[in-house]
Amino acid sequence: MKHLYRTASLGVALALFTTLTPALADGTATVGGLVNKGLVGVGRIPAAQRDKFGETFGSGSGMSIDTSGWTHDAAGYKGSLWLLPDRGYNVAGTTDYRPRLNTIGIEFNPVAPGAAPATGQEQTGVKATLADSMLLTDDKGADATGLDPLSDVRAAAGDLPMLPAATNGKLALDNEAIVRLPDGSMFISDEYGPNIYRFSAQGRLISATQPPAVLVPMRKGTPNFSSDNPGPGAAEPDPKDPETGRQNNQGLEGMAMTPDGKFLIAVLQSATRQDGGDSPATRQNTRALVYDASDLAHLKLAHEYVVPLPVFKDAKGKTKVAAQSEIVALSDTSFLMLARDSGNGQGVKGDTSLYREISIVDVSTATDIAGTDFDKDKPVAPKGVLDPSVTPAKMTPFIDINDNAQLGRFGLHNGAPNDHDNLSEKWEAMSLASVLDPKLPDDYFLFVANDNDFLAQDGFQVGAPYKADDGANVDTMFLVYQVTLPGLAKK
């Protein structure tokens, strides 16, 4: 996959950050030269879909569009993308689900910004077809697993650091984000480690990068990668939560390569335990890790910044912190970040999401804490209060996914009734593709996808059927926005 864009003038545009301007009549909104032209397409893969292994399809934890094959003609746009599922259906505990990567064929016919689709065609603009599924294996070619690594650790060997392992001895993966490289290999971030893995084009583990030690979950002074979601018959870890490091299920949720291919950025879903991550109300100060990617086999931490996650009030007036779910890099100092609330949407009990937004994050004036005492034994935000010596990244709202005016044009909504057209809970994947219009050289389609959590009524995984609770039957969905990103002109 070729790099899609340049960043020469993006810094100028980002330097002009202002408060989000009111949306125009057609839904267009501008932030410092970056423009959100609104929703232009919607599509679904049904919850009943099964992959080539006969198992229920679930996806949307991470996404990467194959921009080298992205084309446009009179019939519309065509191409493919890679969609990454996480650790399988795990409502009643994790299972021995084999991690995999799905290839999706895409046919896309966008409506004009601000326009409405024809009646009956509201959610057909994106035709997404499952084309293939590939298993991800360890460095020996053996199956990996979605099982929680309750207490086992695979010892460091050769170039590989210590790795999370399930009780069956398999490499434990909870995949969350993907970056596809020009040679077909890929970086995949995970929750358990939280690590960054590099797999070959055939899905075999090549190398692994462990984050700074303060992000590694520790229990009783020992690395323990459990997320407190034991498999059938297994006991919970002791203690239930790590004492320091990433909190349960809050690993490297977002990751992206910079447009020039020089840096890989990964962001922790929320604050570490020692930085306020031990409370839902104080987990705001998460960390962005910027790696020098000049040597793909040996990523080197170049920079590290504090990113303040969005804070909002729930229906009872309690302070909540939105979890970071995915990023798209615009340069080595800026990225789009998707953050969201939990427990609301189709497939779960709550119906109205209070926060699902894509913001622009700028770290150009933030304090670089890489290699400092904050990477040793000094919390950067004890009890959630940021150390006064640290300047955090700047964050500016860009796209409100919950905007019912935008959703309504496509027959969707946020809130009651909690039906098939209410957005599902987890929106966790993003990727860019050019509009391929010489008259609009800075315009891109921003694809956003949900993680449907494998919620289906006729589910089948790991040799057994299952039925999601409360009748949940959640499709994998795609929302496509048209955006203008000055300076990201195609090479």
Short mmCIF file of C-alpha atoms in Angstrom, two decimals:
data_model
loop_
_atom_site.label_atom_id
_atom_site.label_comp_id
_atom_site.label_asym_id
_atom_site.label_seq_id
_atom_site.Cartn_x
_atom_site.Cartn_y
_atom_site.Cartn_z
CA MET A 1 0.00 0.00 0.00
CA LYS A 2 1.51 3.30 -1.05
CA HIS A 3 1.56 6.24 1.30
CA LEU A 4 -1.39 8.36 0.43
CA TYR A 5 -0.54 11.85 1.43
CA ARG A 6 1.92 14.68 2.13
CA THR A 7 1.95 16.88 5.21
CA ALA A 8 3.77 19.98 4.00
CA SER A 9 1.05 22.49 4.75
CA LEU A 10 -0.88 20.58 7.38
CA GLY A 11 1.07 22.16 10.20
CA VAL A 12 -0.03 25.57 9.00
CA ALA A 13 -3.66 24.47 9.01
CA LEU A 14 -3.42 22.92 12.47
CA ALA A 15 -1.78 26.05 13.84
CA LEU A 16 -5.02 27.83 13.05
CA PHE A 17 -7.07 25.71 15.48
CA THR A 18 -10.13 27.59 16.69
CA THR A 19 -13.28 26.65 18.50
CA LEU A 20 -15.54 24.50 16.37
CA THR A 21 -17.60 26.82 14.20
CA PRO A 22 -21.36 26.32 13.95
CA ALA A 23 -22.37 23.87 11.26
CA LEU A 24 -23.71 25.35 8.04
CA ALA A 25 -27.11 24.41 6.63
CA ASP A 26 -25.69 21.41 4.78
CA GLY A 27 -23.92 20.08 7.88
CA THR A 28 -20.47 21.36 6.88
CA ALA A 29 -18.26 22.46 9.76
CA THR A 30 -14.71 23.85 9.66
CA VAL A 31 -11.94 23.62 12.23
CA GLY A 32 -8.83 25.63 11.42
CA GLY A 33 -9.01 24.81 7.72
CA LEU A 34 -10.01 21.17 8.17
CA VAL A 35 -13.56 20.64 6.93
CA ASN A 36 -16.19 18.07 7.87
CA LYS A 37 -18.63 17.96 4.93
CA GLY A 38 -20.82 15.42 6.67
CA LEU A 39 -22.03 11.88 6.18
CA VAL A 40 -22.09 10.72 2.54
CA GLY A 41 -22.58 6.95 2.77
CA VAL A 42 -23.68 4.05 4.96
CA GLY A 43 -23.46 0.27 4.59
CA ARG A 44 -23.72 -2.99 6.53
CA ILE A 45 -22.44 -6.53 6.79
CA PRO A 46 -25.22 -8.57 8.45
CA ALA A 47 -24.75 -10.06 11.91
CA ALA A 48 -25.49 -13.51 10.46
CA GLN A 49 -22.40 -13.39 8.21
CA ARG A 50 -19.94 -16.26 8.65
CA ASP A 51 -16.34 -16.37 7.51
CA LYS A 52 -14.56 -19.10 5.54
CA PHE A 53 -13.89 -21.00 8.77
CA GLY A 54 -17.63 -21.29 9.35
CA GLU A 55 -17.54 -18.96 12.35
CA THR A 56 -19.60 -15.85 13.04
CA PHE A 57 -18.04 -12.76 11.51
CA GLY A 58 -17.26 -9.91 13.84
CA SER A 59 -15.13 -6.94 13.03
CA GLY A 60 -14.41 -3.29 13.26
CA SER A 61 -11.77 -3.11 16.00
CA GLY A 62 -9.31 -1.88 13.39
CA MET A 63 -9.39 -0.99 9.69
CA SER A 64 -6.92 -0.23 6.90
CA ILE A 65 -8.01 0.71 3.37
CA ASP A 66 -5.89 -0.59 0.48
CA THR A 67 -5.35 2.83 -1.10
CA SER A 68 -3.18 1.40 -3.90
CA GLY A 69 -6.23 -0.38 -5.33
CA TRP A 70 -8.76 2.40 -4.68
CA THR A 71 -10.37 3.44 -7.99
CA HIS A 72 -13.15 5.70 -9.26
CA ASP A 73 -15.16 5.55 -12.49
CA ALA A 74 -18.66 6.37 -13.68
CA ALA A 75 -20.06 3.47 -11.65
CA GLY A 76 -18.56 4.78 -8.39
CA TYR A 77 -15.64 3.77 -6.20
CA LYS A 78 -14.16 0.30 -5.80
CA GLY A 79 -11.49 -1.16 -3.60
CA SER A 80 -10.85 -3.28 -0.57
CA LEU A 81 -9.99 -2.88 3.06
CA TRP A 82 -8.72 -5.00 5.90
CA LEU A 83 -11.00 -5.25 8.91
CA LEU A 84 -9.62 -6.56 12.19
CA PRO A 85 -11.78 -8.37 14.76
CA ASP A 86 -10.75 -8.64 18.38
CA ARG A 87 -10.78 -11.74 20.62
CA GLY A 88 -14.11 -13.29 19.63
CA TYR A 89 -17.49 -13.56 21.30
CA ASN A 90 -16.67 -13.28 25.02
CA VAL A 91 -19.81 -12.20 26.86
CA ALA A 92 -19.62 -15.26 29.15
CA GLY A 93 -15.81 -15.29 29.24
CA THR A 94 -13.05 -15.49 26.66
CA THR A 95 -12.73 -18.50 24.36
CA ASP A 96 -10.08 -20.19 22.25
CA TYR A 97 -11.03 -18.03 19.24
CA ARG A 98 -8.28 -17.91 16.64
CA PRO A 99 -7.27 -14.31 15.84
CA ARG A 100 -7.72 -13.39 12.19
CA LEU A 101 -7.83 -10.61 9.62
CA ASN A 102 -10.73 -10.12 7.23
CA THR A 103 -10.50 -8.74 3.69
CA ILE A 104 -13.56 -6.78 2.62
CA GLY A 105 -14.44 -5.82 -0.95
CA ILE A 106 -15.96 -2.32 -1.17
CA GLU A 107 -18.22 -0.71 -3.75
CA PHE A 108 -19.12 2.84 -2.82
CA ASN A 109 -21.57 5.30 -4.31
CA PRO A 110 -21.60 8.43 -2.12
CA VAL A 111 -24.34 11.02 -2.06
CA ALA A 112 -23.33 14.65 -2.39
CA PRO A 113 -22.53 16.32 0.94
CA GLY A 114 -25.79 17.48 2.51
CA ALA A 115 -27.95 15.47 0.11
CA ALA A 116 -30.27 12.63 1.04
CA PRO A 117 -30.17 9.15 -0.54
CA ALA A 118 -33.13 7.98 -2.60
CA THR A 119 -35.97 6.45 -0.61
CA GLY A 120 -35.19 2.82 0.10
CA GLN A 121 -31.49 3.33 -0.63
CA GLU A 122 -30.48 5.04 2.62
CA GLN A 123 -28.07 2.34 3.78
CA THR A 124 -26.87 0.85 0.50
CA GLY A 125 -24.22 3.38 -0.53
CA VAL A 126 -21.47 1.15 0.84
CA LYS A 127 -21.64 -2.42 -0.45
CA ALA A 128 -19.25 -4.42 1.74
CA THR A 129 -18.54 -8.06 0.88
CA LEU A 130 -16.42 -10.47 2.91
CA ALA A 131 -13.78 -11.71 0.48
CA ASP A 132 -11.34 -13.64 2.69
CA SER A 133 -10.20 -14.34 6.24
CA MET A 134 -6.62 -15.08 7.28
CA LEU A 135 -5.50 -16.51 10.61
CA LEU A 136 -2.80 -14.76 12.63
CA THR A 137 -0.23 -17.12 14.17
CA ASP A 138 2.74 -16.92 16.50
CA ASP A 139 6.36 -16.86 15.34
CA LYS A 140 6.41 -20.65 14.99
CA GLY A 141 3.25 -20.71 12.88
CA ALA A 142 1.12 -22.10 15.72
CA ASP A 143 -2.39 -20.86 16.43
CA ALA A 144 -2.81 -17.85 18.67
CA THR A 145 -5.88 -17.44 20.90
CA GLY A 146 -8.33 -14.91 22.27
CA LEU A 147 -8.26 -16.54 25.72
CA ASP A 148 -7.40 -14.26 28.63
CA PRO A 149 -3.74 -14.71 29.65
CA LEU A 150 -4.65 -15.18 33.31
CA SER A 151 -1.17 -15.62 34.75
CA ASP A 152 1.06 -17.16 32.13
CA VAL A 153 3.86 -15.31 30.34
CA ARG A 154 5.87 -16.56 27.40
CA ALA A 155 9.49 -15.82 28.28
CA ALA A 156 11.52 -13.48 26.10
CA ALA A 157 13.40 -15.37 23.39
CA GLY A 158 15.57 -14.14 20.56
CA ASP A 159 14.26 -10.79 19.39
CA LEU A 160 10.86 -11.25 21.03
CA PRO A 161 10.11 -9.77 24.48
CA MET A 162 8.00 -11.56 27.07
CA LEU A 163 4.52 -12.12 25.66
CA PRO A 164 1.05 -12.82 27.06
CA ALA A 165 0.21 -16.54 26.99
CA ALA A 166 -2.99 -18.42 27.75
CA THR A 167 -3.06 -21.47 30.01
CA ASN A 168 -3.07 -23.67 26.89
CA GLY A 169 0.33 -22.24 25.98
CA LYS A 170 -0.87 -20.23 22.99
CA LEU A 171 0.03 -16.60 22.33
CA ALA A 172 -2.91 -14.55 23.66
CA LEU A 173 -4.05 -11.69 21.41
CA ASP A 174 -6.78 -9.08 21.78
CA ASN A 175 -6.24 -7.22 18.52
CA GLU A 176 -7.36 -3.58 18.28
CA ALA A 177 -5.71 -1.62 15.44
CA ILE A 178 -3.95 -2.37 12.16
CA VAL A 179 -1.46 -0.61 9.90
CA ARG A 180 -0.80 -2.35 6.59
CA LEU A 181 2.71 -1.78 5.19
CA PRO A 182 3.85 -1.55 1.54
CA ASP A 183 5.39 -5.04 1.63
CA GLY A 184 2.11 -6.59 2.80
CA SER A 185 3.24 -7.06 6.38
CA MET A 186 1.30 -5.29 9.11
CA PHE A 187 1.53 -3.77 12.54
CA ILE A 188 -1.26 -4.81 14.91
CA SER A 189 -1.72 -3.36 18.39
CA ASP A 190 -3.28 -5.32 21.24
CA GLU A 191 -4.96 -4.84 24.60
CA TYR A 192 -3.29 -7.60 26.59
CA GLY A 193 0.36 -6.51 26.38
CA PRO A 194 -0.25 -3.79 25.57
CA ASN A 195 2.06 -4.59 22.66
CA ILE A 196 2.61 -3.71 19.02
CA TYR A 197 3.07 -6.81 16.86
CA ARG A 198 4.37 -7.07 13.33
CA PHE A 199 2.98 -9.91 11.25
CA SER A 200 4.06 -11.08 7.80
CA ALA A 201 1.77 -10.78 4.80
CA GLN A 202 0.85 -14.41 5.50
CA GLY A 203 -0.15 -13.63 9.09
CA ARG A 204 2.89 -15.00 10.96
CA LEU A 205 4.39 -13.07 13.89
CA ILE A 206 7.71 -11.43 12.95
CA SER A 207 8.49 -9.07 15.81
CA ALA A 208 6.95 -7.44 18.87
CA THR A 209 7.42 -4.12 20.61
CA GLN A 210 6.66 -3.71 24.30
CA PRO A 211 5.69 -0.24 25.53
CA PRO A 212 7.54 1.61 28.31
CA ALA A 213 7.56 -0.55 31.44
CA VAL A 214 5.12 1.75 33.28
CA LEU A 215 2.39 0.67 30.83
CA VAL A 216 2.92 -3.06 31.44
CA PRO A 217 0.22 -4.37 33.87
CA MET A 218 1.72 -5.47 37.17
CA ARG A 219 0.15 -7.63 39.89
CA LYS A 220 2.10 -8.26 43.09
CA GLY A 221 5.24 -6.89 41.45
CA THR A 222 5.06 -9.28 38.49
CA PRO A 223 3.94 -8.71 34.89
CA ASN A 224 0.45 -10.16 34.50
CA PHE A 225 -1.42 -9.56 31.26
CA SER A 226 -4.88 -10.73 32.31
CA SER A 227 -7.84 -8.49 31.52
CA ASP A 228 -10.02 -10.22 34.15
CA ASN A 229 -12.14 -12.06 31.60
CA PRO A 230 -11.32 -15.71 32.34
CA GLY A 231 -12.37 -18.52 30.08
CA PRO A 232 -14.82 -21.28 31.05
CA GLY A 233 -14.06 -22.71 34.49
CA ALA A 234 -11.04 -20.47 35.06
CA ALA A 235 -10.57 -18.32 38.17
CA GLU A 236 -10.17 -14.54 38.15
CA PRO A 237 -6.67 -13.08 38.47
CA ASP A 238 -5.49 -12.07 41.93
CA PRO A 239 -5.87 -9.17 42.40
CA LYS A 240 -8.68 -8.49 39.94
CA ASP A 241 -7.07 -5.25 38.70
CA PRO A 242 -3.42 -4.50 37.99
CA GLU A 243 -1.74 -2.32 40.63
CA THR A 244 0.11 -0.32 37.96
CA GLY A 245 0.25 -0.24 34.17
CA ARG A 246 -2.62 -0.38 31.71
CA GLN A 247 -5.97 -1.12 33.29
CA ASN A 248 -8.10 -4.10 32.25
CA ASN A 249 -9.33 -3.88 28.64
CA GLN A 250 -7.67 -0.49 28.13
CA GLY A 251 -4.64 -1.31 25.98
CA LEU A 252 -3.30 0.16 22.73
CA GLU A 253 -6.71 0.74 21.20
CA GLY A 254 -5.60 3.25 18.54
CA MET A 255 -2.60 3.09 16.19
CA ALA A 256 -1.63 4.69 12.89
CA MET A 257 1.35 5.29 10.64
CA THR A 258 2.21 8.89 9.76
CA PRO A 259 1.64 9.74 6.08
CA ASP A 260 5.38 9.85 5.37
CA GLY A 261 5.85 6.37 6.85
CA LYS A 262 8.47 7.57 9.32
CA PHE A 263 6.57 7.26 12.59
CA LEU A 264 4.06 4.89 14.15
CA ILE A 265 1.72 6.43 16.73
CA ALA A 266 -0.11 4.30 19.32
CA VAL A 267 -2.48 5.57 22.01
CA LEU A 268 -3.56 3.85 25.22
CA GLN A 269 -7.36 3.62 25.50
CA SER A 270 -7.32 5.49 28.82
CA ALA A 271 -4.96 6.38 31.66
CA THR A 272 -2.72 3.84 33.35
CA ARG A 273 -3.70 2.67 36.83
CA GLN A 274 -1.15 4.98 38.49
CA ASP A 275 -2.29 7.96 36.39
CA GLY A 276 -5.90 7.88 37.56
CA GLY A 277 -6.97 4.83 35.59
CA ASP A 278 -8.17 3.15 38.78
CA SER A 279 -11.38 5.21 38.64
CA PRO A 280 -13.83 5.81 35.75
CA ALA A 281 -13.98 9.50 36.70
CA THR A 282 -10.21 10.14 36.74
CA ARG A 283 -8.87 8.09 33.83
CA GLN A 284 -8.62 11.13 31.56
CA ASN A 285 -4.86 11.50 31.06
CA THR A 286 -3.82 8.80 28.63
CA ARG A 287 -0.57 8.51 26.69
CA ALA A 288 0.39 8.69 23.04
CA LEU A 289 3.55 6.80 22.04
CA VAL A 290 5.38 7.93 18.89
CA TYR A 291 7.82 5.35 17.51
CA ASP A 292 10.58 5.82 14.97
CA ALA A 293 9.64 3.28 12.29
CA SER A 294 12.83 3.45 10.22
CA ASP A 295 13.62 -0.11 11.35
CA LEU A 296 10.35 -2.03 11.13
CA ALA A 297 11.71 -4.93 13.18
CA HIS A 298 12.90 -2.70 16.01
CA LEU A 299 10.60 0.21 16.68
CA LYS A 300 12.26 2.87 18.82
CA LEU A 301 10.28 5.15 21.13
CA ALA A 302 10.93 8.69 19.92
CA HIS A 303 8.30 10.73 21.78
CA GLU A 304 5.58 10.32 24.38
CA TYR A 305 2.79 12.73 25.23
CA VAL A 306 -0.17 13.06 27.56
CA VAL A 307 -3.51 13.21 25.73
CA PRO A 308 -6.49 14.49 27.76
CA LEU A 309 -9.53 12.39 26.91
CA PRO A 310 -12.95 14.04 26.57
CA VAL A 311 -15.02 14.46 29.74
CA PHE A 312 -18.82 14.55 29.79
CA LYS A 313 -21.74 14.21 32.21
CA ASP A 314 -24.01 11.17 32.17
CA ALA A 315 -27.79 11.27 32.60
CA LYS A 316 -27.35 11.37 36.40
CA GLY A 317 -24.86 14.23 36.26
CA LYS A 318 -21.85 12.07 37.03
CA THR A 319 -18.53 12.88 35.40
CA LYS A 320 -17.50 10.34 32.79
CA VAL A 321 -14.41 10.01 30.62
CA ALA A 322 -14.77 8.87 27.01
CA ALA A 323 -12.44 6.03 26.00
CA GLN A 324 -10.14 6.50 23.04
CA SER A 325 -11.03 3.95 20.36
CA GLU A 326 -8.97 4.68 17.21
CA ILE A 327 -6.68 7.23 15.58
CA VAL A 328 -5.70 8.30 12.06
CA ALA A 329 -2.34 10.08 11.82
CA LEU A 330 -2.22 13.38 9.93
CA SER A 331 1.46 14.06 10.69
CA ASP A 332 3.98 13.14 13.39
CA THR A 333 2.42 15.78 15.65
CA SER A 334 -1.30 15.49 14.88
CA PHE A 335 -3.97 12.84 14.50
CA LEU A 336 -7.70 12.29 14.38
CA MET A 337 -8.95 10.52 17.50
CA LEU A 338 -12.25 8.69 17.94
CA ALA A 339 -13.53 8.57 21.53
CA ARG A 340 -16.83 7.25 22.84
CA ASP A 341 -18.93 6.37 25.85
CA SER A 342 -20.00 2.83 26.77
CA GLY A 343 -23.18 0.94 27.51
CA ASN A 344 -25.43 2.69 25.00
CA GLY A 345 -26.66 1.64 21.57
CA GLN A 346 -28.23 -1.17 19.64
CA GLY A 347 -27.31 -4.51 21.22
CA VAL A 348 -26.94 -3.22 24.80
CA LYS A 349 -29.40 -1.98 27.42
CA GLY A 350 -28.83 1.79 27.18
CA ASP A 351 -30.27 3.49 24.08
CA THR A 352 -28.80 7.01 23.87
CA SER A 353 -25.06 7.61 23.52
CA LEU A 354 -23.88 10.81 25.21
CA TYR A 355 -20.51 10.98 23.49
CA ARG A 356 -19.16 9.64 20.21
CA GLU A 357 -16.85 12.16 18.56
CA ILE A 358 -13.80 12.40 16.33
CA SER A 359 -11.43 15.13 17.48
CA ILE A 360 -8.20 16.59 16.15
CA VAL A 361 -5.29 16.06 18.54
CA ASP A 362 -2.22 18.31 18.29
CA VAL A 363 0.90 17.37 20.29
CA SER A 364 3.19 20.03 18.79
CA THR A 365 3.27 22.08 22.02
CA ALA A 366 2.86 19.17 24.45
CA THR A 367 5.60 18.08 26.86
CA ASP A 368 7.61 15.10 25.61
CA ILE A 369 7.81 12.71 28.58
CA ALA A 370 9.64 9.87 26.80
CA GLY A 371 12.47 8.53 28.92
CA THR A 372 11.69 10.81 31.87
CA ASP A 373 10.79 9.83 35.42
CA PHE A 374 7.19 9.51 34.18
CA ASP A 375 8.39 6.43 32.30
CA LYS A 376 9.89 5.11 35.52
CA ASP A 377 8.21 5.31 38.91
CA LYS A 378 6.65 8.79 38.90
CA PRO A 379 2.93 9.02 38.00
CA VAL A 380 2.18 11.69 35.42
CA ALA A 381 -1.32 12.23 36.82
CA PRO A 382 -1.74 10.81 40.34
CA LYS A 383 -5.46 10.39 41.13
CA GLY A 384 -6.13 11.95 37.72
CA VAL A 385 -4.46 15.31 38.46
CA LEU A 386 -1.89 16.13 35.77
CA ASP A 387 1.59 16.99 37.03
CA PRO A 388 1.99 20.79 36.70
CA SER A 389 5.27 20.39 34.82
CA VAL A 390 3.50 18.63 31.94
CA THR A 391 1.65 20.38 29.11
CA PRO A 392 -0.88 18.01 27.52
CA ALA A 393 -1.88 17.75 23.87
CA LYS A 394 -4.57 20.07 22.48
CA MET A 395 -7.83 18.52 21.39
CA THR A 396 -10.46 20.12 19.14
CA PRO A 397 -13.85 18.56 18.22
CA PHE A 398 -14.27 17.72 14.53
CA ILE A 399 -17.06 15.19 13.82
CA ASP A 400 -20.01 14.37 16.08
CA ILE A 401 -20.98 10.81 15.15
CA ASN A 402 -24.17 11.15 17.23
CA ASP A 403 -25.47 14.07 15.14
CA ASN A 404 -29.06 13.00 14.46
CA ALA A 405 -29.45 15.51 11.63
CA GLN A 406 -26.68 13.69 9.75
CA LEU A 407 -27.76 10.19 10.76
CA GLY A 408 -31.40 10.85 9.93
CA ARG A 409 -30.68 11.39 6.24
CA PHE A 410 -29.60 7.75 6.12
CA GLY A 411 -32.41 6.28 8.21
CA LEU A 412 -30.23 6.03 11.33
CA HIS A 413 -30.47 7.61 14.76
CA ASN A 414 -28.84 7.90 18.17
CA GLY A 415 -31.28 7.05 20.95
CA ALA A 416 -34.68 5.48 21.39
CA PRO A 417 -36.06 3.37 19.94
CA ASN A 418 -33.17 1.00 20.53
CA ASP A 419 -33.75 -0.79 17.27
CA HIS A 420 -31.79 -1.97 14.23
CA ASP A 421 -31.23 1.64 13.09
CA ASN A 422 -29.91 2.91 16.40
CA LEU A 423 -26.11 3.09 16.26
CA SER A 424 -24.48 0.22 18.12
CA GLU A 425 -22.29 0.76 21.17
CA LYS A 426 -18.71 0.43 19.95
CA TRP A 427 -17.28 2.53 17.10
CA GLU A 428 -13.61 1.59 16.93
CA ALA A 429 -12.18 1.71 13.39
CA MET A 430 -11.19 4.50 10.97
CA SER A 431 -9.32 4.82 7.68
CA LEU A 432 -8.94 7.36 4.86
CA ALA A 433 -9.31 7.05 1.07
CA SER A 434 -8.95 9.84 -1.48
CA VAL A 435 -12.01 11.29 -3.23
CA LEU A 436 -9.84 11.07 -6.39
CA ASP A 437 -11.19 14.34 -7.76
CA PRO A 438 -8.59 16.73 -9.24
CA LYS A 439 -10.96 19.59 -8.41
CA LEU A 440 -10.91 18.51 -4.75
CA PRO A 441 -7.30 17.37 -4.19
CA ASP A 442 -7.55 17.73 -0.41
CA ASP A 443 -10.81 15.80 0.00
CA TYR A 444 -10.97 12.31 1.51
CA PHE A 445 -13.54 9.77 2.56
CA LEU A 446 -13.19 8.93 6.24
CA PHE A 447 -14.54 5.40 6.75
CA VAL A 448 -15.66 4.67 10.31
CA ALA A 449 -16.75 1.17 11.41
CA ASN A 450 -18.19 -0.37 14.55
CA ASP A 451 -17.06 -3.38 16.53
CA ASN A 452 -20.23 -5.47 16.63
CA ASP A 453 -18.82 -7.74 19.39
CA PHE A 454 -20.00 -10.80 17.39
CA LEU A 455 -23.53 -10.20 18.73
CA ALA A 456 -25.81 -12.51 16.75
CA GLN A 457 -28.82 -14.74 17.31
CA ASP A 458 -27.45 -17.65 15.29
CA GLY A 459 -23.82 -17.32 16.33
CA PHE A 460 -21.24 -20.07 15.98
CA GLN A 461 -17.64 -20.00 17.23
CA VAL A 462 -15.04 -22.43 18.55
CA GLY A 463 -17.19 -25.42 17.66
CA ALA A 464 -20.34 -24.30 19.45
CA PRO A 465 -23.48 -22.31 18.68
CA TYR A 466 -24.45 -19.30 20.77
CA LYS A 467 -27.18 -16.69 20.98
CA ALA A 468 -26.46 -13.16 22.20
CA ASP A 469 -28.45 -11.92 25.19
CA ASP A 470 -31.66 -9.88 24.85
CA GLY A 471 -32.09 -10.68 21.18
CA ALA A 472 -29.02 -8.68 20.14
CA ASN A 473 -28.30 -8.98 16.43
CA VAL A 474 -25.73 -6.30 15.58
CA ASP A 475 -24.49 -5.73 12.04
CA THR A 476 -21.01 -4.51 11.20
CA MET A 477 -21.65 -1.01 9.91
CA PHE A 478 -19.75 1.60 7.92
CA LEU A 479 -20.30 5.34 8.14
CA VAL A 480 -18.44 7.42 5.55
CA TYR A 481 -17.75 11.13 5.97
CA GLN A 482 -16.30 13.47 3.36
CA VAL A 483 -13.58 15.64 4.85
CA THR A 484 -11.11 18.24 3.59
CA LEU A 485 -7.61 17.87 5.01
CA PRO A 486 -5.36 20.63 3.59
CA GLY A 487 -1.83 19.48 2.84
CA LEU A 488 -2.63 15.79 2.56
CA ALA A 489 -2.36 15.85 -1.24
CA LYS A 490 -1.84 12.50 -2.93
CA LYS A 491 1.74 11.75 -3.95
#
